[in-house]
Protein backbone atom coordinates (compact mmCIF):
# COMPACT_ATOMS: atom_id res chain seq x y z
CA MET A 1 0.03 0.24 0.05
CA PRO A 2 1.63 3.64 -0.64
CA VAL A 3 2.63 5.42 1.50
CA THR A 4 2.08 9.72 1.83
CA LEU A 5 5.06 11.75 4.56
CA SER A 6 4.30 15.45 4.86
CA ILE A 7 8.26 16.96 4.50
CA ALA A 8 8.65 20.53 4.17
CA GLY A 9 5.27 21.53 4.19
CA PHE A 10 5.25 19.12 0.91
CA ARG A 11 2.98 15.73 0.76
CA PHE A 12 5.06 12.72 -1.29
CA ARG A 13 3.77 9.76 -1.73
CA PHE A 14 5.93 6.43 -2.13
CA ASP A 15 4.91 3.61 -3.72
CA GLY A 16 6.40 0.29 -4.47
CA PRO A 17 6.77 -2.75 -2.14
CA ASP A 18 10.47 -2.12 -1.25
CA VAL A 19 10.49 1.66 -0.47
CA THR A 20 7.23 1.76 0.64
CA GLY A 21 8.69 -1.49 3.67
CA PHE A 22 11.18 0.36 4.31
CA ILE A 23 9.50 4.21 5.32
CA HIS A 24 7.53 2.11 7.74
CA ALA A 25 10.27 0.33 9.74
CA MET A 26 12.24 3.18 9.85
CA PRO A 27 11.53 4.85 13.15
CA PHE A 28 12.57 8.57 11.93
CA PHE A 29 10.01 8.26 9.47
CA ARG A 30 7.16 8.17 11.56
CA PRO A 31 6.50 11.70 12.23
CA PHE A 32 6.26 12.37 8.71
CA LEU A 33 3.56 10.58 8.25
CA VAL A 34 0.35 11.45 6.52
CA GLN A 35 -2.57 8.97 8.22
CA GLU A 36 -5.03 10.07 5.42
CA GLN A 37 -3.38 7.33 2.74
CA ASP A 38 -5.87 8.84 -0.21
CA ALA A 39 -4.90 12.86 0.48
CA ALA A 40 -3.50 14.25 -2.66
CA ALA A 41 -0.98 14.81 -3.12
CA ASP A 42 2.38 16.91 -4.77
CA PHE A 43 4.78 14.54 -5.55
CA ARG A 44 5.68 11.19 -6.10
CA VAL A 45 8.67 8.23 -5.78
CA SER A 46 7.70 5.93 -7.07
CA GLU A 47 9.28 2.39 -8.14
CA GLU A 48 8.80 1.59 -11.24
CA LEU A 49 12.21 0.68 -12.87
CA ASP A 50 12.04 -2.77 -14.27
CA GLU A 51 14.94 -5.35 -14.80
CA ASP A 52 14.68 -4.40 -18.21
CA ASN A 53 14.92 -0.56 -17.27
CA VAL A 54 18.04 -1.20 -15.26
CA SER A 55 19.55 -3.27 -18.18
CA ARG A 56 18.97 -0.26 -20.02
CA LEU A 57 20.38 1.79 -17.88
CA LYS A 58 23.07 0.31 -17.63
CA GLU A 59 24.16 -0.39 -21.16
CA ARG A 60 23.57 3.69 -21.90
CA PHE A 61 26.03 4.50 -18.61
CA GLY A 62 27.92 2.20 -17.47
CA LYS A 63 30.71 3.37 -19.34
CA THR A 64 29.76 6.71 -19.74
CA ASP A 65 31.57 9.40 -17.78
CA SER A 66 29.03 11.91 -14.94
CA TYR A 67 28.47 14.87 -14.19
CA PHE A 68 28.99 14.34 -9.88
CA ASP A 69 29.96 11.45 -8.07
CA VAL A 70 29.89 11.36 -4.31
CA ALA A 71 30.88 8.40 -2.16
CA PHE A 72 29.93 7.51 1.43
CA GLU A 73 30.44 3.97 3.88
CA ASP A 74 31.27 2.35 1.14
CA VAL A 75 28.53 3.57 -1.32
CA GLU A 76 29.76 5.11 -4.74
CA CYS A 77 26.63 7.57 -5.78
CA SER A 78 27.29 8.43 -9.78
CA PHE A 79 24.81 11.48 -11.42
CA TYR A 80 24.25 11.45 -15.62
CA ARG A 81 21.86 13.95 -17.83
CA ASP A 82 20.44 12.24 -20.96
CA GLY A 83 17.89 15.15 -22.36
CA ASP A 84 15.56 16.23 -19.83
CA MET A 85 15.82 13.49 -18.20
CA ILE A 86 18.91 13.18 -14.39
CA VAL A 87 19.64 9.45 -13.99
CA PHE A 88 21.14 8.73 -10.19
CA HIS A 89 23.12 5.73 -9.55
CA MET A 90 24.01 3.86 -6.20
CA THR A 91 25.77 0.68 -5.65
CA GLU A 92 27.87 -0.47 -3.20
CA GLU A 93 30.89 -2.73 -4.07
CA HIS A 94 31.31 -4.87 -1.97
CA SER A 95 27.91 -6.54 -2.71
CA GLY A 96 26.37 -5.30 -5.46
CA LYS A 97 23.33 -3.96 -3.78
CA GLU A 98 22.77 -0.93 -6.06
CA LEU A 99 19.81 1.12 -7.39
CA TRP A 100 18.34 3.96 -9.52
CA GLU A 101 16.66 6.54 -9.92
CA THR A 102 15.72 8.63 -13.16
CA TRP A 103 13.78 11.93 -13.15
CA ASN A 104 12.76 14.20 -16.05
CA ILE A 105 13.23 17.72 -15.05
CA GLY A 106 10.80 20.34 -14.34
CA ASP A 107 8.09 16.10 -13.52
CA THR A 108 6.44 15.68 -9.80
CA THR A 109 7.69 12.14 -9.74
CA VAL A 110 10.36 10.36 -8.90
CA ARG A 111 10.98 6.46 -10.44
CA THR A 112 13.18 3.75 -8.63
CA SER A 113 14.37 0.98 -9.31
CA ILE A 114 12.38 -2.69 -7.80
CA VAL A 115 16.19 -3.76 -6.55
CA ARG A 116 16.48 -4.54 -2.88
CA ALA A 117 19.40 -2.14 -1.68
CA THR A 118 20.80 -1.26 2.02
CA ALA A 119 19.27 0.40 4.24
CA THR A 120 21.58 3.39 3.55
CA MET A 121 20.81 3.75 -0.08
CA TYR A 122 17.08 3.66 0.67
CA ARG A 123 17.97 6.81 3.02
CA TYR A 124 20.04 7.97 1.05
CA ALA A 125 18.01 7.76 -2.06
CA LEU A 126 14.91 9.16 -0.69
CA TRP A 127 16.80 12.46 -0.33
CA THR A 128 18.54 12.96 -3.40
CA ALA A 129 14.48 12.08 -5.29
CA VAL A 130 12.76 14.88 -2.56
CA ASN A 131 15.36 17.05 -3.33
CA PHE A 132 14.57 16.94 -6.77
CA LEU A 133 11.83 17.08 -6.43
CA THR A 134 11.50 20.03 -4.82
CA CYS A 135 14.30 22.48 -6.13
CA LEU A 136 11.52 23.56 -8.26
CA HIS A 137 9.69 24.95 -5.82
CA GLY A 138 12.05 27.11 -3.96
CA CYS A 139 12.52 24.88 -1.21
CA LEU A 140 15.99 23.49 -0.46
CA ALA A 141 17.52 20.70 2.30
CA VAL A 142 20.55 22.59 3.51
CA HIS A 143 23.50 21.41 5.00
CA CYS A 144 23.32 22.86 8.44
CA SER A 145 22.38 22.64 12.52
CA ALA A 146 19.24 24.32 13.36
CA ASN A 147 18.14 25.59 16.55
CA VAL A 148 15.45 26.99 17.24
CA PHE A 149 14.52 30.41 20.26
CA ASP A 150 11.77 32.14 20.84
CA GLY A 151 9.46 30.82 18.15
CA ARG A 152 12.32 31.25 15.31
CA THR A 153 15.03 29.52 13.81
CA ALA A 154 18.72 29.85 12.94
CA ILE A 155 20.54 28.25 11.34
CA PHE A 156 24.78 26.71 11.43
CA LEU A 157 26.09 26.27 7.67
CA GLY A 158 29.78 25.23 8.28
CA GLU A 159 32.62 21.76 6.24
CA SER A 160 32.55 18.92 8.49
CA GLY A 161 33.95 18.60 11.28
CA THR A 162 33.95 22.84 11.52
CA GLY A 163 32.21 22.33 14.62
CA LYS A 164 28.37 23.30 13.53
CA SER A 165 27.16 20.57 16.21
CA THR A 166 29.06 21.69 19.42
CA HIS A 167 27.81 25.51 18.42
CA THR A 168 24.77 24.65 18.61
CA ARG A 169 25.16 22.23 21.79
CA LEU A 170 26.42 25.10 23.75
CA LEU A 171 23.41 26.97 22.26
CA ARG A 172 20.88 24.73 23.88
CA GLU A 173 23.37 24.20 27.64
CA ARG A 174 23.62 28.21 27.68
CA TYR A 175 19.35 29.01 26.81
CA PRO A 176 17.88 26.07 28.10
CA GLU A 177 14.60 27.19 26.59
CA SER A 178 16.36 26.71 22.70
CA PHE A 179 15.94 23.57 21.46
CA LEU A 180 17.14 21.42 18.16
CA LEU A 181 15.36 21.09 15.66
CA ASN A 182 17.56 19.66 13.70
CA ASP A 183 21.29 18.49 12.72
CA ASP A 184 22.21 18.07 9.80
CA SER A 185 19.53 19.04 6.91
CA PRO A 186 16.77 20.87 7.83
CA PHE A 187 14.96 22.06 3.99
CA ILE A 188 14.18 25.51 3.89
CA ARG A 189 10.59 26.62 2.08
CA VAL A 190 11.19 29.56 0.52
CA MET A 191 6.71 29.92 1.06
CA PRO A 192 4.16 31.59 -1.24
CA ASP A 193 3.95 34.74 0.38
CA GLY A 194 8.41 35.26 0.49
CA ARG A 195 8.32 33.81 4.20
CA VAL A 196 10.78 31.48 4.70
CA MET A 197 10.26 28.57 6.61
CA VAL A 198 12.59 25.92 8.10
CA PHE A 199 11.16 21.71 8.35
CA GLY A 200 12.57 19.47 9.98
CA SER A 201 13.01 16.48 8.14
CA PRO A 202 13.38 12.23 8.01
CA TRP A 203 17.82 13.76 8.04
CA SER A 204 19.61 14.61 10.88
CA GLY A 205 22.47 12.84 10.81
CA LYS A 206 24.34 11.66 13.68
CA THR A 207 21.88 13.03 15.72
CA PRO A 208 19.24 11.51 16.15
CA CYS A 209 15.70 14.86 15.94
CA TYR A 210 13.25 14.39 14.15
CA LYS A 211 10.75 16.24 14.40
CA ALA A 212 8.15 16.99 11.95
CA GLU A 213 7.03 21.51 12.67
CA ALA A 214 8.54 24.30 11.08
CA TYR A 215 9.71 27.46 12.28
CA PRO A 216 10.34 31.12 11.07
CA LEU A 217 13.93 31.78 9.01
CA ALA A 218 15.63 34.33 11.82
CA ALA A 219 19.62 33.85 10.95
CA ILE A 220 22.25 32.21 9.12
CA VAL A 221 25.14 32.03 10.37
CA ARG A 222 29.10 30.58 8.91
CA LEU A 223 31.67 28.74 11.07
CA SER A 224 34.54 28.26 11.17
CA GLN A 225 36.92 27.69 13.68
CA ALA A 226 39.64 30.20 15.33
CA PRO A 227 41.96 31.53 18.34
CA TYR A 228 38.94 34.09 19.01
CA ASN A 229 35.69 34.86 18.78
CA ARG A 230 34.01 36.84 16.64
CA ILE A 231 31.11 37.70 14.71
CA HIS A 232 30.22 40.43 11.44
CA ARG A 233 27.47 39.99 8.68
CA LEU A 234 28.57 39.84 5.76
CA ASN A 235 27.42 41.03 2.86
CA PRO A 236 25.59 39.28 -0.12
CA VAL A 237 28.58 38.32 -2.39
CA GLN A 238 29.89 36.66 0.87
CA ALA A 239 26.47 35.76 2.08
CA ILE A 240 25.83 33.86 -1.37
CA GLY A 241 29.04 32.26 -0.64
CA ALA A 242 28.23 31.15 2.64
CA LEU A 243 24.93 29.36 2.01
CA LEU A 244 25.81 27.88 -2.03
CA PRO A 245 28.11 25.28 -0.48
CA SER A 246 25.17 24.06 1.95
CA ALA A 247 22.82 23.06 -0.76
CA PRO A 248 23.12 20.07 -2.16
CA PRO A 249 25.99 19.90 -4.65
CA ALA A 250 25.01 17.50 -7.36
CA LEU A 251 22.16 20.41 -8.50
CA ASN A 252 24.91 22.89 -9.23
CA TYR A 253 25.65 21.25 -12.18
CA THR A 254 22.96 21.18 -14.07
CA GLU A 255 21.53 24.45 -15.63
CA GLU A 256 17.37 24.41 -14.70
CA THR A 257 18.46 23.39 -11.57
CA SER A 258 21.40 24.98 -11.09
CA ASP A 259 19.31 28.48 -11.93
CA ALA A 260 16.51 27.61 -9.20
CA VAL A 261 19.57 26.96 -6.74
CA CYS A 262 20.96 30.25 -7.93
CA ASN A 263 17.23 31.87 -7.48
CA TYR A 264 16.75 29.64 -4.27
CA ILE A 265 20.12 31.15 -2.20
CA SER A 266 18.42 34.85 -3.92
CA ASP A 267 15.14 34.65 -2.39
CA VAL A 268 16.32 33.26 0.81
CA LEU A 269 19.54 36.19 1.49
CA ALA A 270 16.86 39.14 0.02
CA GLU A 271 14.35 37.96 3.11
CA VAL A 272 17.74 36.43 6.25
CA PRO A 273 20.69 38.16 7.48
CA ALA A 274 23.77 35.88 6.53
CA TRP A 275 26.94 36.86 9.13
CA SER A 276 30.38 34.92 9.78
CA LEU A 277 31.15 33.85 13.20
CA GLU A 278 34.65 32.68 13.55
CA CYS A 279 35.09 30.35 17.32
CA LEU A 280 35.95 28.46 19.38
CA PRO A 281 34.25 25.51 21.53
CA ASN A 282 33.05 27.54 24.08
CA THR A 283 29.96 29.31 26.09
CA GLU A 284 31.27 32.65 24.87
CA ALA A 285 31.14 31.71 21.39
CA ALA A 286 27.84 30.55 22.01
CA GLU A 287 27.15 33.97 24.17
CA LEU A 288 28.09 35.92 21.19
CA SER A 289 25.78 33.97 18.12
CA HIS A 290 23.09 34.07 20.08
CA ASP A 291 23.41 37.91 21.35
CA THR A 292 24.45 39.31 17.75
CA VAL A 293 21.33 37.50 15.38
CA LEU A 294 18.91 36.61 17.70
């Protein structure tokens, strides 16, 4: 039976026994389940690629250079383009397990292969599918840690290892009325009225935090490690440079999706200030960022 999830204010209908079985089995999806399964959906992710489809994809792209590659936890991921279609391939070499996705740019459906894969592969594939479907609609997953203060959200950006999670933990310890909305991949959406909202998601990295909640975005803070604590407001060009690296990188390599990402970042930064925080991992840094941006 199909499963419907509410993510970033959109409804996603998932079809197929493998993908729906995975969603039902994983607790991080439960807060986002929509009980009325016959409710209208904005987007679909469907197991429609059978063995013949997969064979044709392998033949077409098996010896083709991808436009973007990423690897994690022994999983190799490659992205290809064929006309209006983006093809995403995941494979785990030591087990031979693989998964394919296709998306026609602008379509409301992502199609996946009917092949059993690992939980890690399914989780990343569903994240990728959701980003494909929302990227043309003013909504993306942003790699950051999001803290909520008095009904408003501040997001903290930075490369892996720069201390995002540490800083947001220090903020919560210093200001216990605040709380974590998501520690890795909240969805940030520009609403039809121009407001910028931060939504919790089923993807939160190594910190289990899966809240089906949304709050206005009040501040964007780019972190970097330093032997001192200092914060300053970024100008528009610097703000773009701070936010762009935290958007899904695979979307930056095709014209339509990269244009959508650029428009999205422009719309977000038109409403929300961005800051640079050079800091130590201490309470004084947490106080500085809180008092300055909130």
